[in-house]
Coordinates of C-alpha atoms (C1' of nucleotides) in Angstrom, one line a residue:
Chain L
X775 CA -17.1 14.8 5.9
X776 CA -16.7 18.8 6.9
X777 CA -16.4 21.0 4.1
X778 CA -13.2 23.3 4.2
X779 CA -14.1 26.8 5.0
X780 CA -12.0 28.3 2.1
X781 CA -12.0 32.2 1.9
X782 CA -11.8 31.9 -1.6
X783 CA -11.2 35.4 -3.7
X784 CA -13.6 34.1 -6.2
X785 CA -16.6 31.6 -6.5
X786 CA -15.2 28.5 -8.5
X787 CA -18.7 27.8 -10.4
X788 CA -19.9 29.7 -13.3
X789 CA -23.3 30.8 -12.1
X790 CA -22.0 31.5 -8.5
X791 CA -19.4 33.9 -10.0
X792 CA -22.3 35.5 -12.4
X793 CA -24.2 35.9 -9.2
X794 CA -21.1 37.2 -7.6
X795 CA -20.1 39.6 -10.1
X796 CA -23.4 40.8 -10.6
X797 CA -23.9 41.7 -6.7
X798 CA -20.1 43.1 -6.8
X799 CA -21.0 45.8 -9.4
X800 CA -24.2 46.6 -8.1
X801 CA -22.7 47.5 -4.4
X802 CA -19.6 49.2 -5.9
X803 CA -21.2 51.3 -8.2
X804 CA -23.7 52.3 -5.7
X805 CA -27.4 50.7 -7.1
X806 CA -27.1 48.9 -3.4
X807 CA -26.5 51.4 -0.9
X808 CA -24.6 51.1 2.3
X809 CA -26.5 49.7 5.0
X810 CA -29.4 48.3 2.7
X811 CA -30.8 45.0 3.2
X812 CA -30.6 42.4 0.4
X813 CA -33.5 40.5 -0.7
X814 CA -33.3 37.0 1.1
X815 CA -31.4 34.3 0.0
X816 CA -34.4 32.6 -1.4
X817 CA -35.6 35.6 -3.1
X818 CA -32.5 36.2 -4.8
X819 CA -32.4 32.7 -6.0
X820 CA -35.5 33.1 -7.8
X821 CA -34.8 36.5 -9.4
X822 CA -31.3 34.8 -10.6
X823 CA -33.1 31.7 -11.5
X824 CA -30.4 29.8 -9.6
X825 CA -30.7 27.6 -6.4
X826 CA -30.4 29.1 -3.0
X827 CA -26.8 27.0 -2.5
X828 CA -25.4 28.9 -5.8
X829 CA -26.4 32.2 -4.0
X830 CA -25.0 31.5 -0.9
X831 CA -21.7 30.7 -2.8
X832 CA -21.5 34.1 -4.2
X833 CA -22.8 35.8 -0.6
X834 CA -19.9 33.6 1.0
X835 CA -17.4 35.4 -0.9
X836 CA -19.0 38.8 -0.7
X837 CA -18.9 38.0 3.0
X838 CA -15.5 37.0 3.2
X839 CA -14.3 40.4 1.4
X840 CA -16.3 42.5 4.0
X841 CA -18.9 44.0 1.1
X842 CA -21.8 42.4 3.2
X843 CA -22.6 41.4 6.5
X844 CA -24.7 38.5 7.1
X845 CA -26.8 38.3 10.5
X846 CA -28.7 35.1 11.3
X847 CA -32.6 35.6 11.2
X848 CA -32.1 39.1 10.5
X849 CA -30.8 39.4 6.9
X850 CA -27.8 40.5 4.9
X851 CA -26.5 43.8 4.9
X852 CA -24.6 46.0 2.4
X853 CA -21.2 47.3 3.9
X854 CA -20.0 49.4 0.9
X855 CA -18.6 52.2 3.3
X856 CA -15.0 50.6 3.2
X857 CA -14.9 50.5 0.1
X858 CA -16.2 54.0 -1.2
X859 CA -13.5 55.8 0.5
X860 CA -10.8 54.1 -1.8
X861 CA -12.8 54.6 -4.6
X862 CA -13.6 58.4 -4.4
X863 CA -10.0 58.8 -4.3
X864 CA -9.5 57.8 -7.7
X865 CA -12.3 59.4 -9.4
X866 CA -10.7 61.1 -12.3
X867 CA -10.6 64.4 -13.8
X868 CA -12.7 65.6 -16.9
X869 CA -11.3 64.3 -20.2
X870 CA -7.7 63.6 -19.2
X871 CA -7.3 60.0 -17.4
X872 CA -4.1 59.0 -16.2
X873 CA -2.4 62.4 -16.2
X874 CA 0.3 64.4 -14.8
X875 CA -1.0 65.5 -11.8
X876 CA -1.4 61.9 -10.9
X877 CA 1.8 60.9 -12.4
X878 CA 3.1 61.5 -9.0
X879 CA 0.9 59.4 -6.8
X880 CA 0.7 56.2 -8.8
X881 CA 3.5 53.8 -10.2
X882 CA 3.8 52.0 -13.2
X883 CA 4.8 48.1 -14.0
X884 CA 6.4 47.3 -17.4
X885 CA 4.8 44.0 -18.4
X886 CA 6.4 43.7 -22.0
X887 CA 8.3 45.9 -24.2
X888 CA 9.1 45.0 -27.8
X889 CA 9.2 46.4 -31.6
X890 CA 7.0 44.2 -33.6
X891 CA 4.2 44.8 -36.1
X892 CA 1.1 46.3 -34.6
X893 CA -2.1 44.5 -35.1
X894 CA -4.0 45.9 -38.4
X895 CA -6.7 48.3 -37.0
X896 CA -3.7 50.0 -35.0
X897 CA -1.4 50.4 -38.2
X898 CA -4.4 51.7 -40.0
X899 CA -5.4 54.2 -37.2
X900 CA -1.7 55.3 -37.1
X901 CA -1.4 55.5 -40.7
X902 CA 1.6 53.0 -40.7
X903 CA 2.3 50.8 -43.3
X904 CA 1.9 47.1 -43.7
X905 CA 5.3 46.2 -42.9
X906 CA 5.9 48.9 -40.4
X907 CA 7.0 48.1 -37.1
X908 CA 6.0 49.6 -34.0
X909 CA 7.1 49.6 -30.2
X910 CA 4.6 47.8 -28.4
X911 CA 4.5 48.3 -24.4
X912 CA 2.1 46.8 -21.9
X913 CA 2.0 48.6 -18.5
X914 CA 0.1 48.3 -15.4
X915 CA -0.5 51.5 -13.4
X916 CA -1.1 51.4 -9.7
X917 CA -2.4 53.6 -7.2
X918 CA -1.3 52.9 -3.5
X919 CA 0.0 49.7 -4.8
X920 CA -3.4 48.5 -6.1
X921 CA -3.4 48.1 -10.0
X922 CA -6.0 49.9 -11.8
X923 CA -5.1 50.0 -15.2
X924 CA -3.6 48.1 -18.0
X925 CA -2.3 50.0 -20.9
X926 CA -0.7 48.8 -24.1
X927 CA 0.7 51.7 -26.3
X928 CA 1.8 51.4 -29.8
X929 CA 4.7 54.1 -31.0
X930 CA 5.9 54.2 -34.4
X931 CA 9.4 53.0 -34.3
X932 CA 10.8 56.2 -35.6
X933 CA 9.3 58.3 -32.8
X934 CA 10.2 55.7 -30.3
X935 CA 14.0 56.0 -30.5
X936 CA 14.1 59.0 -28.5
X937 CA 13.5 57.3 -24.9
X938 CA 14.7 54.2 -23.0
X939 CA 12.9 51.6 -21.8
X940 CA 13.4 52.6 -18.4
X941 CA 11.7 56.1 -19.0
X942 CA 8.5 54.1 -19.8
X943 CA 8.4 52.3 -16.6
X944 CA 8.4 55.9 -14.8
X945 CA 7.1 58.7 -16.7
X946 CA 3.8 59.1 -18.9
X947 CA 4.2 58.7 -22.3
X948 CA 3.0 62.4 -23.2
X949 CA 5.9 63.8 -21.4
X950 CA 8.3 61.5 -23.1
X951 CA 6.8 62.3 -26.8
X952 CA 6.9 66.0 -26.0
X953 CA 10.1 66.0 -24.6
X954 CA 11.6 64.6 -28.0
X955 CA 10.1 67.3 -29.9
X956 CA 7.1 65.6 -31.0
X957 CA 4.3 68.6 -32.0
X958 CA 1.1 66.9 -30.3
X959 CA -1.9 67.9 -32.4
X960 CA -5.1 66.1 -32.0
X961 CA -6.4 63.1 -30.6
X962 CA -9.6 61.0 -30.9
X963 CA -10.7 58.8 -27.9
X964 CA -13.0 56.2 -27.8
X965 CA -14.7 54.6 -24.9
X966 CA -16.5 51.3 -24.4
X967 CA -16.5 48.4 -22.1
X968 CA -15.1 44.6 -22.2
X969 CA -14.5 41.7 -20.2
X970 CA -11.4 40.9 -18.1
X971 CA -9.3 38.1 -20.1
X972 CA -7.3 35.7 -17.8
X973 CA -3.9 37.9 -18.5
X974 CA -5.6 41.2 -17.9
X975 CA -7.4 39.6 -14.8
X976 CA -4.3 38.5 -13.1
X977 CA -2.7 41.6 -14.0
X978 CA -5.6 44.0 -12.5
X979 CA -5.5 41.5 -9.5
X980 CA -9.6 40.9 -10.9
X981 CA -11.8 38.0 -11.3
X982 CA -11.7 36.6 -15.0
X983 CA -14.9 38.0 -16.5
X984 CA -15.3 41.2 -14.5
X985 CA -16.2 44.1 -16.6
X986 CA -13.6 47.1 -17.8
X987 CA -14.0 50.2 -19.1
X988 CA -11.9 50.1 -22.3
X989 CA -10.5 53.1 -24.0
X990 CA -8.9 53.5 -27.4
X991 CA -6.9 56.6 -28.3
X992 CA -5.2 57.7 -31.7
X993 CA -3.0 60.5 -31.0
X994 CA -1.7 62.6 -34.2
X995 CA 1.0 65.6 -34.4
X996 CA 0.2 68.4 -36.1
X997 CA 0.8 67.2 -39.3
X998 CA -1.6 64.4 -38.9
X999 CA 0.5 61.5 -38.6
X1000 CA 0.0 59.1 -35.9
X1001 CA 2.5 59.1 -33.3
X1002 CA 0.9 57.2 -30.6
X1003 CA -2.3 54.4 -30.4
X1004 CA -3.2 53.8 -26.7
X1005 CA -5.7 50.9 -26.0
X1006 CA -6.4 51.1 -22.1
X1007 CA -8.6 49.0 -19.8
X1008 CA -9.6 50.4 -16.4
X1009 CA -11.2 48.8 -13.3
X1010 CA -14.5 50.4 -13.1
X1011 CA -14.7 50.3 -9.2
X1012 CA -11.4 52.6 -9.3
X1013 CA -11.7 54.8 -12.5
X1014 CA -14.5 56.5 -14.3
X1015 CA -14.6 59.0 -17.0
X1016 CA -16.1 62.5 -15.6
X1017 CA -17.4 65.0 -18.0
X1018 CA -19.4 68.3 -17.4
X1019 CA -21.8 69.3 -20.1
X1020 CA -23.4 72.1 -21.3
X1021 CA -26.5 72.5 -23.4
X1022 CA -26.0 74.9 -26.2
X1023 CA -27.5 75.9 -29.5
X1024 CA -31.0 76.8 -30.5
X1025 CA -34.0 74.9 -31.9
X1026 CA -33.1 72.1 -33.9
X1027 CA -29.4 72.5 -33.7
X1028 CA -29.8 72.5 -29.8
X1029 CA -27.5 69.9 -28.2
X1030 CA -24.8 69.0 -25.7
X1031 CA -21.2 70.2 -25.5
X1032 CA -18.5 69.4 -23.2
X1033 CA -17.9 72.3 -20.6
X1034 CA -14.3 73.1 -20.3
X1035 CA -12.4 74.7 -17.7
X1036 CA -15.0 73.5 -15.4
X1037 CA -13.8 70.4 -14.1
X1038 CA -12.7 71.4 -10.8
X1039 CA -15.4 73.1 -9.7
X1040 CA -17.4 70.3 -10.7
X1041 CA -15.5 67.5 -9.1
X1042 CA -15.6 69.9 -5.9
X1043 CA -19.3 69.8 -5.8
X1044 CA -19.3 66.1 -6.5
X1045 CA -17.2 65.6 -3.4
X1046 CA -19.4 67.5 -1.2
X1047 CA -22.1 65.7 -2.0
Chain X
X1390 CA -28.3 11.0 -27.8
X1391 CA -27.7 14.3 -30.0
X1392 CA -26.3 17.0 -28.8
X1393 CA -28.5 20.2 -29.5
X1394 CA -26.3 22.6 -31.3
X1395 CA -26.8 25.8 -29.2
X1396 CA -25.3 29.0 -30.7
X1397 CA -24.6 30.3 -27.1
X1398 CA -23.0 33.8 -26.7
X1399 CA -20.6 32.3 -24.1
X1400 CA -19.4 29.0 -23.3
X1401 CA -20.5 27.7 -19.9
X1402 CA -17.7 26.0 -18.5
X1403 CA -14.7 27.8 -16.8
X1404 CA -12.1 26.2 -18.7
X1405 CA -13.9 26.6 -22.0
X1406 CA -14.5 30.3 -21.2
X1407 CA -10.9 30.7 -20.4
X1408 CA -9.7 29.7 -23.9
X1409 CA -12.9 31.5 -25.4
X1410 CA -11.8 34.8 -23.8
X1411 CA -8.0 34.1 -24.6
X1412 CA -8.7 33.5 -28.3
X1413 CA -11.2 36.2 -28.6
X1414 CA -8.8 38.7 -27.1
X1415 CA -6.1 37.6 -29.6
X1416 CA -8.2 37.9 -32.7
X1417 CA -9.7 41.2 -31.6
X1418 CA -6.6 43.1 -30.5
X1419 CA -4.8 41.8 -33.5
X1420 CA -2.3 39.3 -32.3
X1421 CA -4.1 36.9 -34.6
X1422 CA -4.4 38.6 -38.0
X1423 CA -7.3 37.9 -40.5
X1424 CA -6.5 35.2 -42.4
X1425 CA -4.1 33.5 -40.0
X1426 CA -4.6 29.6 -39.8
X1427 CA -4.6 28.5 -36.0
X1428 CA -2.6 25.7 -34.6
X1429 CA -4.8 22.3 -34.9
X1430 CA -7.4 21.5 -31.8
X1431 CA -4.8 19.0 -30.5
X1432 CA -1.9 21.5 -30.6
X1433 CA -3.9 24.2 -28.8
X1434 CA -5.5 21.3 -26.3
X1435 CA -1.7 20.8 -25.2
X1436 CA -0.6 24.6 -25.0
X1437 CA -3.9 25.3 -22.9
X1438 CA -3.3 22.3 -20.9
X1439 CA -7.2 21.2 -21.7
X1440 CA -8.8 18.5 -23.5
X1441 CA -9.6 18.8 -27.4
X1442 CA -13.3 19.0 -26.1
X1443 CA -12.8 21.8 -24.2
X1444 CA -11.1 23.4 -27.2
X1445 CA -13.9 22.5 -29.6
X1446 CA -16.3 24.4 -27.1
X1447 CA -14.4 27.6 -27.2
X1448 CA -14.1 27.3 -31.0
X1449 CA -17.6 26.5 -31.5
X1450 CA -18.6 29.7 -29.8
X1451 CA -16.0 31.7 -31.7
X1452 CA -17.2 30.4 -35.0
X1453 CA -21.0 30.9 -34.3
X1454 CA -20.0 34.3 -33.8
X1455 CA -18.1 34.6 -37.3
X1456 CA -14.7 35.3 -35.7
X1457 CA -13.1 32.1 -37.0
X1458 CA -14.0 29.6 -39.8
X1459 CA -13.4 25.8 -39.3
X1460 CA -13.1 23.7 -42.7
X1461 CA -12.6 20.1 -42.2
X1462 CA -9.5 18.3 -43.1
X1463 CA -8.0 22.1 -43.8
X1464 CA -7.9 23.9 -40.2
X1465 CA -9.5 26.9 -38.6
X1466 CA -8.9 30.4 -40.0
X1467 CA -9.2 33.9 -38.3
X1468 CA -11.9 36.1 -39.9
X1469 CA -11.4 39.3 -38.0
X1470 CA -12.5 41.3 -40.8
X1471 CA -16.2 40.7 -40.3
X1472 CA -16.4 42.2 -37.0
X1473 CA -14.9 45.7 -37.5
X1474 CA -18.0 46.5 -40.5
X1475 CA -20.8 45.8 -38.2
X1476 CA -19.1 47.9 -35.2
X1477 CA -18.5 50.8 -36.9
X1478 CA -22.0 50.6 -38.3
X1479 CA -23.3 52.1 -35.0
X1480 CA -20.5 54.2 -33.5
X1481 CA -21.8 57.6 -32.2
X1482 CA -21.1 61.0 -32.2
X1483 CA -19.1 62.7 -29.6
X1484 CA -20.5 63.6 -26.5
X1485 CA -24.2 63.2 -27.2
X1486 CA -25.3 59.5 -27.1
X1487 CA -28.7 58.6 -27.9
X1488 CA -29.7 62.0 -29.3
X1489 CA -32.0 63.9 -31.4
X1490 CA -30.5 63.1 -34.6
X1491 CA -31.0 59.5 -34.1
X1492 CA -34.0 59.8 -32.5
X1493 CA -35.6 59.1 -35.8
X1494 CA -33.7 56.0 -36.6
X1495 CA -34.5 54.5 -33.3
X1496 CA -37.6 53.3 -31.2
X1497 CA -37.5 53.0 -27.8
X1498 CA -39.7 50.2 -25.7
X1499 CA -41.1 51.4 -22.4
X1500 CA -40.3 48.3 -19.9
X1501 CA -41.7 50.0 -16.7
X1502 CA -43.5 53.3 -15.5
X1503 CA -44.1 54.3 -11.9
X1504 CA -43.9 57.2 -9.2
X1505 CA -41.5 55.8 -6.4
X1506 CA -38.9 56.8 -4.0
X1507 CA -35.7 56.6 -6.2
X1508 CA -32.3 54.9 -4.7
X1509 CA -30.2 57.1 -2.3
X1510 CA -27.7 57.6 -4.5
X1511 CA -30.0 59.4 -7.2
X1512 CA -32.1 61.5 -4.3
X1513 CA -28.8 62.6 -3.3
X1514 CA -27.7 63.6 -6.8
X1515 CA -30.9 65.2 -7.7
X1516 CA -31.0 67.0 -3.9
X1517 CA -34.3 65.4 -3.4
X1518 CA -35.6 65.0 0.4
X1519 CA -35.5 61.5 1.8
X1520 CA -39.2 61.1 1.6
X1521 CA -39.8 62.8 -2.1
X1522 CA -41.0 60.7 -4.8
X1523 CA -39.7 60.5 -8.3
X1524 CA -41.1 59.4 -11.9
X1525 CA -38.9 56.1 -12.4
X1526 CA -39.2 55.0 -16.0
X1527 CA -37.1 52.0 -17.8
X1528 CA -36.7 52.1 -21.5
X1529 CA -35.1 50.4 -24.2
X1530 CA -33.7 51.7 -27.4
X1531 CA -33.6 49.6 -30.4
X1532 CA -32.0 50.3 -33.6
X1533 CA -33.3 48.3 -36.6
X1534 CA -35.2 46.5 -34.2
X1535 CA -31.8 45.5 -32.2
X1536 CA -31.9 46.7 -28.5
X1537 CA -28.6 48.6 -27.9
X1538 CA -29.5 50.7 -24.6
X1539 CA -31.0 50.0 -21.2
X1540 CA -32.2 53.4 -19.8
X1541 CA -33.6 54.5 -16.1
X1542 CA -34.7 57.8 -15.8
X1543 CA -35.6 59.4 -12.6
X1544 CA -37.6 62.9 -12.6
X1545 CA -38.7 64.6 -9.4
X1546 CA -42.6 64.2 -9.6
X1547 CA -43.0 68.0 -9.5
X1548 CA -41.2 68.3 -13.2
X1549 CA -42.6 65.1 -14.2
X1550 CA -46.3 66.1 -14.6
X1551 CA -45.8 68.0 -17.8
X1552 CA -45.8 64.9 -20.1
X1553 CA -47.6 62.0 -20.5
X1554 CA -46.4 58.1 -20.1
X1555 CA -47.2 57.8 -24.0
X1556 CA -45.0 60.7 -25.0
X1557 CA -42.0 58.9 -23.2
X1558 CA -42.4 56.1 -25.3
X1559 CA -41.7 57.9 -28.3
X1560 CA -39.7 61.3 -27.8
X1561 CA -36.3 61.8 -25.8
X1562 CA -36.5 63.0 -22.3
X1563 CA -34.9 66.2 -23.1
X1564 CA -37.3 67.5 -25.7
X1565 CA -40.1 66.9 -23.2
X1566 CA -38.5 68.4 -20.5
X1567 CA -37.8 71.9 -22.6
X1568 CA -41.2 71.8 -24.0
X1569 CA -42.3 71.6 -20.2
X1570 CA -40.4 75.1 -19.7
X1571 CA -37.6 73.4 -18.0
X1572 CA -34.1 75.6 -18.5
X1573 CA -31.7 73.2 -18.5
X1574 CA -28.6 74.2 -17.1
X1575 CA -25.5 71.9 -16.5
X1576 CA -25.0 68.2 -16.8
X1577 CA -22.5 65.7 -15.5
X1578 CA -21.8 62.6 -17.0
X1579 CA -20.0 59.7 -15.6
X1580 CA -18.8 56.6 -17.6
X1581 CA -17.9 53.6 -16.3
X1582 CA -18.4 49.6 -17.2
X1583 CA -20.7 47.0 -15.5
X1584 CA -21.9 43.6 -16.1
X1585 CA -25.3 42.5 -17.5
X1586 CA -27.7 41.3 -14.8
X1587 CA -30.5 38.8 -15.6
X1588 CA -33.1 41.7 -16.3
X1589 CA -30.8 43.8 -18.5
X1590 CA -29.5 40.8 -20.2
X1591 CA -32.8 39.7 -21.4
X1592 CA -33.9 43.1 -22.4
X1593 CA -30.7 43.4 -24.4
X1594 CA -30.6 40.1 -25.7
X1595 CA -27.3 39.6 -24.2
X1596 CA -25.7 36.8 -22.1
X1597 CA -25.8 37.5 -18.6
X1598 CA -22.2 38.6 -17.4
X1599 CA -21.6 40.3 -20.7
X1600 CA -19.8 43.8 -20.4
X1601 CA -21.7 47.0 -20.4
X1602 CA -21.0 50.6 -21.0
X1603 CA -22.4 52.4 -18.2
X1604 CA -23.4 56.0 -18.0
X1605 CA -24.6 57.9 -15.4
X1606 CA -25.9 61.7 -15.8
X1607 CA -27.4 64.2 -13.7
X1608 CA -28.9 67.0 -15.2
X1609 CA -29.8 70.6 -13.5
X1610 CA -31.6 73.5 -14.4
X1611 CA -30.6 77.0 -14.7
X1612 CA -31.0 77.3 -10.8
X1613 CA -29.0 74.2 -9.9
X1614 CA -32.1 71.9 -9.2
X1615 CA -31.8 68.7 -10.3
X1616 CA -34.2 67.9 -13.2
X1617 CA -33.2 64.5 -14.4
X1618 CA -31.2 61.4 -13.5
X1619 CA -30.0 59.0 -16.1
X1620 CA -28.3 55.6 -16.0
X1621 CA -27.8 53.8 -19.0
X1622 CA -26.7 50.7 -19.9
X1623 CA -25.2 50.2 -23.4
X1624 CA -24.0 47.2 -25.7
X1625 CA -20.2 47.8 -26.3
X1626 CA -20.3 46.1 -29.4
X1627 CA -23.2 48.8 -30.8
X1628 CA -21.9 52.0 -29.1
X1629 CA -19.0 53.6 -28.3
X1630 CA -18.5 57.1 -26.7
X1631 CA -16.4 58.9 -29.0
X1632 CA -14.3 62.2 -28.2
X1633 CA -12.1 64.4 -30.2
X1634 CA -9.1 66.1 -28.1
X1635 CA -6.8 68.9 -28.3
X1636 CA -3.6 69.6 -26.2
X1637 CA -3.8 73.3 -24.6
X1638 CA -2.0 74.8 -22.1
X1639 CA 1.6 75.5 -21.7
X1640 CA 4.4 74.3 -19.2
X1641 CA 2.8 72.4 -16.3
X1642 CA -0.5 73.2 -17.1
X1643 CA -0.6 71.6 -20.3
X1644 CA -3.3 69.0 -20.7
X1645 CA -6.0 67.6 -23.1
X1646 CA -9.5 69.2 -23.7
X1647 CA -12.3 68.2 -25.7
X1648 CA -12.3 69.6 -29.2
X1649 CA -15.9 71.0 -29.6
X1650 CA -17.1 71.5 -33.0
X1651 CA -15.3 69.1 -34.8
X1652 CA -17.1 65.9 -34.0
X1653 CA -18.2 65.7 -37.8
X1654 CA -14.9 66.3 -39.1
X1655 CA -13.4 63.6 -37.1
X1656 CA -15.8 60.9 -37.6
X1657 CA -15.8 61.7 -41.4
X1658 CA -12.1 60.9 -40.9
X1659 CA -12.5 57.7 -39.2
X1660 CA -15.1 56.5 -41.5
X1661 CA -12.6 56.9 -44.5
X1662 CA -10.1 54.9 -42.9
Chain C
dC1159 C1' -46.0 33.6 23.0
dT1160 C1' -46.8 32.6 17.9
dA1161 C1' -46.1 33.2 13.1
dA1162 C1' -43.4 34.2 9.5
dC1163 C1' -39.4 35.9 8.1
dT1164 C1' -34.4 35.5 8.2
dT1165 C1' -29.4 32.6 7.4
dG1166 C1' -27.2 28.1 8.9
dT1167 C1' -26.5 23.1 8.2
dT1168 C1' -26.8 18.8 6.3
dT1169 C1' -27.8 15.2 3.1
dC1170 C1' -29.0 13.5 -1.5
dT1171 C1' -29.6 13.5 -6.3
dT1172 C1' -29.0 15.2 -10.8
dT1173 C1' -26.8 17.8 -14.1
dG1174 C1' -23.1 19.2 -17.0
dA1175 C1' -18.0 20.3 -17.9
dC1176 C1' -14.0 17.8 -18.6
dA1177 C1' -10.7 14.3 -19.9
dA1178 C1' -9.4 10.4 -22.8
dT1179 C1' -10.0 7.6 -26.6
dA1180 C1' -10.9 6.0 -30.9
dC1181 C1' -12.5 6.5 -35.5
dA1182 C1' -14.5 8.7 -39.9
dA1183 C1' -14.7 12.3 -43.2
dC1184 C1' -11.9 15.4 -45.7
dT1185 C1' -7.7 18.3 -47.3
dT1186 C1' -3.0 19.0 -48.6
dG1187 C1' 1.8 18.1 -49.7
dT1188 C1' 4.9 14.6 -51.4
Chain S
dA215 C1' -1.6 6.7 -54.4
dC216 C1' -0.4 7.6 -49.9
dA217 C1' 0.7 9.7 -45.6
dA218 C1' 0.3 13.1 -42.6
dG219 C1' -2.3 16.4 -41.4
dT220 C1' -7.2 18.6 -40.6
dT221 C1' -12.0 18.8 -38.1
dG222 C1' -16.2 16.1 -37.2
dT223 C1' -18.7 12.5 -34.3
dA224 C1' -19.3 9.3 -31.0
dT225 C1' -18.5 6.6 -26.4
dT226 C1' -17.2 6.1 -21.9
dG227 C1' -16.0 7.4 -17.6
dT228 C1' -15.1 10.9 -13.7
dC229 C1' -15.8 14.5 -10.6
dA230 C1' -17.5 19.0 -9.3
dA231 C1' -21.0 22.2 -9.6
dA232 C1' -25.7 22.8 -9.0
dG233 C1' -30.2 21.6 -7.4
dA234 C1' -33.5 20.2 -4.1
dA235 C1' -35.5 19.4 0.2
dA236 C1' -35.7 19.3 5.1
dC237 C1' -34.6 21.1 9.3
dA238 C1' -32.2 23.8 13.3
dA239 C1' -31.4 28.1 15.1
dG240 C1' -32.0 33.1 15.3
dT241 C1' -34.9 37.5 14.3
dT242 C1' -38.8 40.3 14.3
dA243 C1' -43.5 42.0 13.9
dG244 C1' -47.7 41.4 15.5

DNA sequence: CTAACTTGTTTCTTTGACAATACAACTTGT
DNA sequence: ACAAGTTGTATTGTCAAAGAAACAAGTTAG
């Protein structure tokens, strides 16, 4: 029987998907450069410890997506050029992801909105009592109609009174908070990585099990009260955290520190290369 | 035949993994609180539209990881408390991962060491000519005999003459470079996420396809010449990038900036909570 | 041209995930 | 004690994914 040539967006099987995701990552983050020739299918099968059929399943999808170009007898070439344009377009500034400047070129889609009891660790971080509620909103931000971040924000109910559900869909939360007279003091960010679960994968138009950049941020006002907890998941192929550093101090105390105010220069330098 | 009770780090099958990831997410982000009793396996099977066997496969892994506790006749309880402790144990300092301070409590294992031509994007970042070689070293850093980072460093051959292969296994690269008289100027870091490939997964004792924090760093000397390119992959459960922020500026120019010198206070605050 | 590579295609086998079902062992509330 | 819940275990069957092997067809270096 003839096999239907399905141009799937994702390999079905577990092994095939792993290979696919691994190669996809290597291509999109530059470990495999444009024009580079991949090792042969047999070679790949050995390094991944799977059969050649499985490798082919993964390559078929990559090929259908235009990330590679296969040529009989010659080999398989990486075509990452098409992607990289899109990608550089949204490489972000220093330590301020999803911000004012891009607030105009991006749109947000509000997925859910409710007043509930936040998870323990959120309540703890914000300094909320065990029974206190918070406004919990889940949004997806899009750039050029492509979703790139999945955000969940927690704001104490008391503070969240000052703006509408509609505001959230359009304006960044900071604007809203500052407009409400909240005196923003310090914030603390924590960056890590995690996998895309079913809901997130669908919302971001990604394969389940894709790698995501995970960011958690606690914002406090000048009195030290928690005013916002942000939990963000970002597509690594469309978002990265850039930070210029300088080496300061002497002797034993010598260490790295973020170089502030140099963001623009540094980005410009990168763009040139 | 008796089924071998493998304590896998991730369910093999597609459906089982779906269930696993969904529950894992719900537990770790607090939708399922500590101590809460899950619906019965039969009930879960219905809500997820899979068979009970599949549910059990997912629960087995969650159980092996200590996220849930099953009791015959009684039910299954969520144990999310245990996680948070371990996690905090190795949460690192501000903008200086793998650094001097921890240089003593960690060890490194040298996996490979050679002088070759670096990948294009590395050569480009370092400003190397097309044919210039670099010293390429791959190391795994361990904390308490547990591997947590997989590092690949590229140093132009010219600069790399000043230390031995043995030095690399023990000392951080910065120490070596500065000892060699290199005047370190600026650096630029880029943080993202990616998946664990076969080699990395094995080196870090992880399942293939696990999420990893990915860090790329270009270091230049005072004259702007590239002296080091670091590509690091970190286990997200043992490593996260912490950064305190402050909001500065007025009006339209208002934005976030890293708060320097406050790392210790901020960490202490977090530890207390 | 030849030898040694590559990808493309086919066929068959084997493995393993999944479903459905039944039953045992245990706990809890009535 | 009993009924109704829970998890644990075993059996059987189905089917898609994966593996293995052979071969065709194209490319390239010598």
